[in-house]
Amino acid sequence: MASQPPAARGRFITFEGGEGSGKSTQARLLAERLKHAGIDTVLTREPGGSPFAEQVREFILGQKHAAHAALAEALLFYAARADHLEATIRPALTAGKWLIADRFSDSTRAYQGAAGGAHAAAIETIDRVVVAGTVPDLTLILDLPPEEGLRRAADRRPAGAASDPFESRDVAFHKRLRAGFQAIAAAEPQRCAVIEASGPAAPIAAQIWRTIEVRLLAQRGL
Ligand code: TYD
């Protein structure tokens, strides 16, 4: 938050991207590397990241709900996010920790907004109320063609397991999703960095680390 001196607040990093982009692996690798560098780091995910938000996650990603509008879905993600912020994110940042979230508000903008059809203005209004000043310092958007991501997601799924409700949407949905993330990155270049996510994990992790060094560690004189 701009109103707080940098030393008093940790850093808030989010990972974003479509299905099978390797975000979760990269978020974990970054958390390990930051800890190794002596930075107290918390790794969380959305939907989830607090006990209540994990319960909302079970409902949203479960197969039991009736058909519903994209805006209703966005509100559920924001209900989970409000609790995640209150219970996990803000306390960690206030304590000076670095917090890495595997997905955050840009997922709602891209999945329920750009791809799902919920009005961007409605999402931004809700975001201002729920997220308020707790905007990420850096958002890493892992970008790859949707066909490749969906193939990866299907390959890593255990035999017989159902795909999640978003993974199973058609390729046109996933193309709008990718365009949605790219538009967010173009609109907010100060906050966002696009990471080319095709190929093996190690060089992608190295590129992410360079981005962290340039955008966050250099500011702290580390
Ligand atoms: P998850 O199993 O965590 O998948 P992934 O590894 O892709 O993150 O499932 C989260 C799903 O929820 C994913 O398909 C994206 C979707 N999602 C939204 O549609 N809107 C949101 O705001 C968030 C946080 C997630």
Coordinates of C-alpha atoms and ligand atoms in Angstrom, one line a residue:
M1 CA 0.0 0.0 0.0
A2 CA 1.4 3.4 -1.0
S3 CA 0.4 4.9 2.4
Q4 CA 2.7 2.6 4.3
P5 CA 6.5 2.8 4.4
P6 CA 8.0 -0.1 2.4
A7 CA 9.9 -1.5 5.4
A8 CA 6.7 -1.9 7.5
R9 CA 4.9 -4.0 5.0
G10 CA 5.8 -7.3 3.3
R11 CA 5.4 -7.8 -0.5
F12 CA 2.3 -9.3 -2.1
I13 CA 3.0 -11.4 -5.2
T14 CA 0.3 -13.1 -7.3
F15 CA 0.5 -15.8 -9.9
E16 CA -2.1 -15.8 -12.7
G17 CA -2.8 -17.7 -15.9
G18 CA -5.0 -20.2 -17.6
E19 CA -5.4 -24.0 -17.0
G20 CA -2.2 -26.0 -17.1
S21 CA 0.1 -22.9 -17.1
G22 CA 2.3 -24.3 -14.3
K23 CA 1.5 -21.5 -11.9
S24 CA 1.2 -23.7 -8.8
T25 CA 4.6 -25.3 -9.5
Q26 CA 6.2 -21.9 -10.1
A27 CA 4.5 -20.3 -7.0
R28 CA 6.0 -23.2 -4.8
L29 CA 9.5 -22.8 -6.4
L30 CA 9.4 -19.1 -5.8
A31 CA 8.3 -19.5 -2.2
E32 CA 11.2 -21.9 -1.6
R33 CA 13.7 -19.6 -3.2
L34 CA 12.5 -16.6 -1.2
K35 CA 12.7 -18.6 2.1
H36 CA 16.2 -19.7 1.1
A37 CA 17.1 -16.0 0.7
G38 CA 16.0 -15.4 4.3
I39 CA 12.6 -13.8 3.5
D40 CA 9.7 -15.0 5.7
T41 CA 7.3 -16.1 3.0
V42 CA 3.7 -17.4 3.0
L43 CA 2.2 -19.4 0.1
T44 CA -1.6 -19.4 -0.3
R45 CA -4.1 -20.1 -3.1
E46 CA -7.4 -18.9 -4.4
P47 CA -10.1 -19.9 -4.2
G48 CA -9.0 -20.8 -0.6
G49 CA -6.2 -19.6 1.7
S50 CA -8.3 -19.5 4.9
P51 CA -10.6 -22.0 6.5
F52 CA -13.8 -20.3 5.3
A53 CA -12.5 -19.6 1.8
E54 CA -11.5 -23.3 1.5
Q55 CA -15.1 -24.2 2.3
V56 CA -16.3 -21.8 -0.4
R57 CA -13.7 -23.4 -2.8
E58 CA -15.2 -26.9 -2.2
F59 CA -18.6 -25.5 -3.2
I60 CA -17.4 -23.5 -6.2
L61 CA -15.2 -26.2 -7.7
G62 CA -17.6 -29.0 -6.7
Q63 CA -20.0 -30.5 -9.3
K64 CA -23.1 -30.0 -7.2
H65 CA -24.3 -26.5 -7.9
A66 CA -27.0 -25.5 -10.3
A67 CA -26.4 -23.3 -13.4
H68 CA -25.8 -19.7 -12.5
A69 CA -24.7 -16.4 -14.0
A70 CA -21.1 -15.3 -14.2
L71 CA -21.7 -12.4 -11.8
A72 CA -23.1 -14.7 -9.1
E73 CA -19.9 -16.8 -9.6
A74 CA -17.8 -13.7 -9.3
L75 CA -19.5 -12.8 -6.0
L76 CA -18.7 -16.3 -4.6
F77 CA -15.0 -15.8 -5.5
Y78 CA -15.1 -12.4 -3.8
A79 CA -16.7 -13.8 -0.7
A80 CA -13.8 -16.3 -0.4
R81 CA -11.4 -13.5 -1.2
A82 CA -12.7 -11.2 1.5
D83 CA -12.0 -13.8 4.1
H84 CA -8.7 -14.7 2.6
L85 CA -7.6 -11.1 2.8
E86 CA -8.9 -10.6 6.4
A87 CA -7.6 -13.9 7.8
T88 CA -4.4 -14.5 5.9
I89 CA -3.1 -11.9 3.5
R90 CA -3.3 -8.7 5.5
P91 CA -2.0 -10.1 8.8
A92 CA 1.0 -11.6 6.9
L93 CA 1.8 -8.3 5.1
T94 CA 1.4 -6.3 8.2
A95 CA 3.9 -8.7 10.0
G96 CA 6.4 -7.9 7.2
K97 CA 6.1 -11.3 5.5
W98 CA 6.0 -11.8 1.8
L99 CA 2.8 -13.4 0.6
I100 CA 2.5 -15.4 -2.7
A101 CA -1.0 -16.1 -3.8
D102 CA -1.7 -18.7 -6.5
R103 CA -4.5 -16.7 -8.2
F104 CA -6.2 -13.6 -7.0
S105 CA -8.5 -10.8 -8.4
D106 CA -7.2 -11.1 -12.0
S107 CA -8.6 -14.6 -12.2
T108 CA -12.1 -13.2 -11.6
R109 CA -11.5 -10.4 -14.1
A110 CA -10.4 -13.0 -16.7
Y111 CA -12.6 -16.1 -15.9
Q112 CA -15.9 -14.5 -14.9
G113 CA -15.3 -11.2 -16.7
A114 CA -13.4 -11.5 -20.1
A115 CA -14.2 -15.2 -20.6
G116 CA -17.5 -15.6 -18.7
G117 CA -19.2 -12.3 -19.7
A118 CA -19.7 -10.6 -16.3
H119 CA -19.4 -6.8 -16.7
A120 CA -15.9 -5.5 -16.0
A121 CA -17.3 -2.4 -14.3
A122 CA -19.3 -4.6 -11.8
I123 CA -16.2 -6.6 -11.0
E124 CA -14.1 -3.5 -10.5
T125 CA -16.7 -2.0 -8.1
I126 CA -16.7 -5.2 -6.0
D127 CA -12.9 -5.3 -6.2
R128 CA -12.5 -1.8 -4.8
V129 CA -14.7 -2.7 -1.8
V130 CA -13.1 -6.1 -1.0
V131 CA -9.5 -5.6 -2.0
A132 CA -9.4 -1.9 -1.2
G133 CA -5.7 -1.0 -0.8
T134 CA -4.3 -4.6 -0.7
V135 CA -3.4 -4.6 -4.4
P136 CA -0.5 -7.0 -5.4
D137 CA 2.9 -5.4 -5.7
L138 CA 3.7 -7.8 -8.6
T139 CA 1.5 -10.1 -10.6
L140 CA 3.2 -12.8 -12.7
I141 CA 1.0 -13.8 -15.6
L142 CA 2.0 -17.2 -17.0
D143 CA 1.0 -17.2 -20.7
L144 CA 0.7 -20.1 -23.1
P145 CA -1.6 -21.2 -25.9
P146 CA -4.8 -22.7 -24.4
E147 CA -4.6 -25.9 -26.3
E148 CA -1.2 -26.6 -24.7
G149 CA -2.4 -25.7 -21.2
L150 CA -5.5 -27.9 -21.5
R151 CA -3.4 -30.8 -22.7
R152 CA -1.0 -30.4 -19.8
A153 CA -3.9 -30.1 -17.3
A154 CA -5.5 -33.3 -18.7
D155 CA -2.1 -35.2 -18.6
R156 CA -1.5 -34.4 -15.0
R157 CA -5.0 -35.4 -13.9
P158 CA -5.2 -38.8 -12.1
A159 CA -6.9 -41.5 -14.2
G160 CA -10.7 -41.4 -13.8
A161 CA -10.7 -38.0 -12.0
A162 CA -13.2 -35.3 -13.3
S163 CA -11.8 -32.1 -14.7
D164 CA -12.8 -29.0 -12.8
P165 CA -15.7 -26.9 -14.0
F166 CA -13.5 -24.3 -15.7
E167 CA -11.1 -26.7 -17.3
S168 CA -14.0 -28.5 -19.1
R169 CA -15.2 -25.3 -20.9
D170 CA -14.6 -25.1 -24.6
V171 CA -11.5 -23.8 -26.3
A172 CA -13.2 -20.5 -27.2
F173 CA -13.7 -19.8 -23.5
H174 CA -10.0 -20.5 -22.9
K175 CA -9.0 -18.2 -25.8
R176 CA -11.0 -15.3 -24.3
L177 CA -9.4 -16.1 -21.0
R178 CA -5.9 -15.8 -22.4
A179 CA -6.8 -12.5 -24.1
G180 CA -8.3 -11.3 -20.8
F181 CA -5.1 -11.9 -18.9
Q182 CA -3.0 -10.3 -21.7
A183 CA -5.3 -7.2 -21.6
I184 CA -4.8 -6.9 -17.8
A185 CA -1.0 -7.1 -18.3
A186 CA -1.1 -4.4 -21.1
A187 CA -3.3 -2.1 -19.0
E188 CA -1.1 -2.4 -15.8
P189 CA 2.5 -2.9 -16.9
Q190 CA 3.8 -1.5 -13.6
R191 CA 2.1 -4.3 -11.6
C192 CA 2.1 -7.2 -14.1
A193 CA 4.8 -9.2 -15.9
V194 CA 4.0 -11.7 -18.6
I195 CA 6.0 -14.9 -18.4
E196 CA 6.2 -17.2 -21.4
A197 CA 5.1 -20.5 -19.8
S198 CA 5.7 -23.1 -22.6
G199 CA 8.5 -25.6 -22.0
P200 CA 10.3 -26.9 -18.9
A201 CA 9.9 -25.5 -15.4
A202 CA 13.5 -24.6 -14.6
P203 CA 14.1 -21.8 -17.2
I204 CA 10.7 -20.3 -16.4
A205 CA 11.6 -20.3 -12.7
A206 CA 14.9 -18.5 -13.6
Q207 CA 13.0 -15.9 -15.5
I208 CA 10.6 -15.4 -12.6
W209 CA 13.5 -15.0 -10.2
R210 CA 15.1 -12.3 -12.5
T211 CA 11.8 -10.5 -12.5
I212 CA 11.6 -10.6 -8.7
E213 CA 15.2 -9.3 -8.4
V214 CA 14.6 -6.4 -10.7
R215 CA 11.1 -5.4 -9.6
L216 CA 11.2 -6.2 -5.8
L217 CA 14.6 -7.1 -4.3
A218 CA 16.5 -4.2 -5.9
Q219 CA 14.1 -1.8 -4.2
R220 CA 15.0 -3.3 -0.8
G221 CA 18.7 -3.2 -1.5
L222 CA 19.0 -7.0 -1.4
Ligands
TYD1 P1 -7.5 -25.0 -9.2 O1 -7.7 -26.4 -8.9 O2 -6.8 -24.2 -8.1 O3 -6.8 -24.8 -10.5 P2 -5.5 -24.0 -11.1 O4 -4.4 -24.9 -10.9 O5 -5.9 -23.8 -12.5 O6 -5.4 -22.7 -10.3 O7 -8.9 -24.3 -9.5 C1 -9.2 -23.0 -9.5 C2 -10.2 -22.8 -10.6 O8 -11.0 -21.7 -10.3 C3 -9.5 -22.5 -11.9 O9 -10.2 -23.2 -12.9 C4 -9.8 -21.0 -12.1 C5 -11.0 -20.7 -11.3 N1 -11.1 -19.4 -10.7 C6 -12.1 -18.5 -11.2 O10 -12.8 -18.8 -12.2 N2 -12.2 -17.2 -10.7 C7 -11.4 -16.8 -9.7 O11 -11.6 -15.7 -9.2 C8 -10.5 -17.7 -9.1 C9 -9.6 -17.3 -8.0 C10 -10.3 -19.0 -9.7

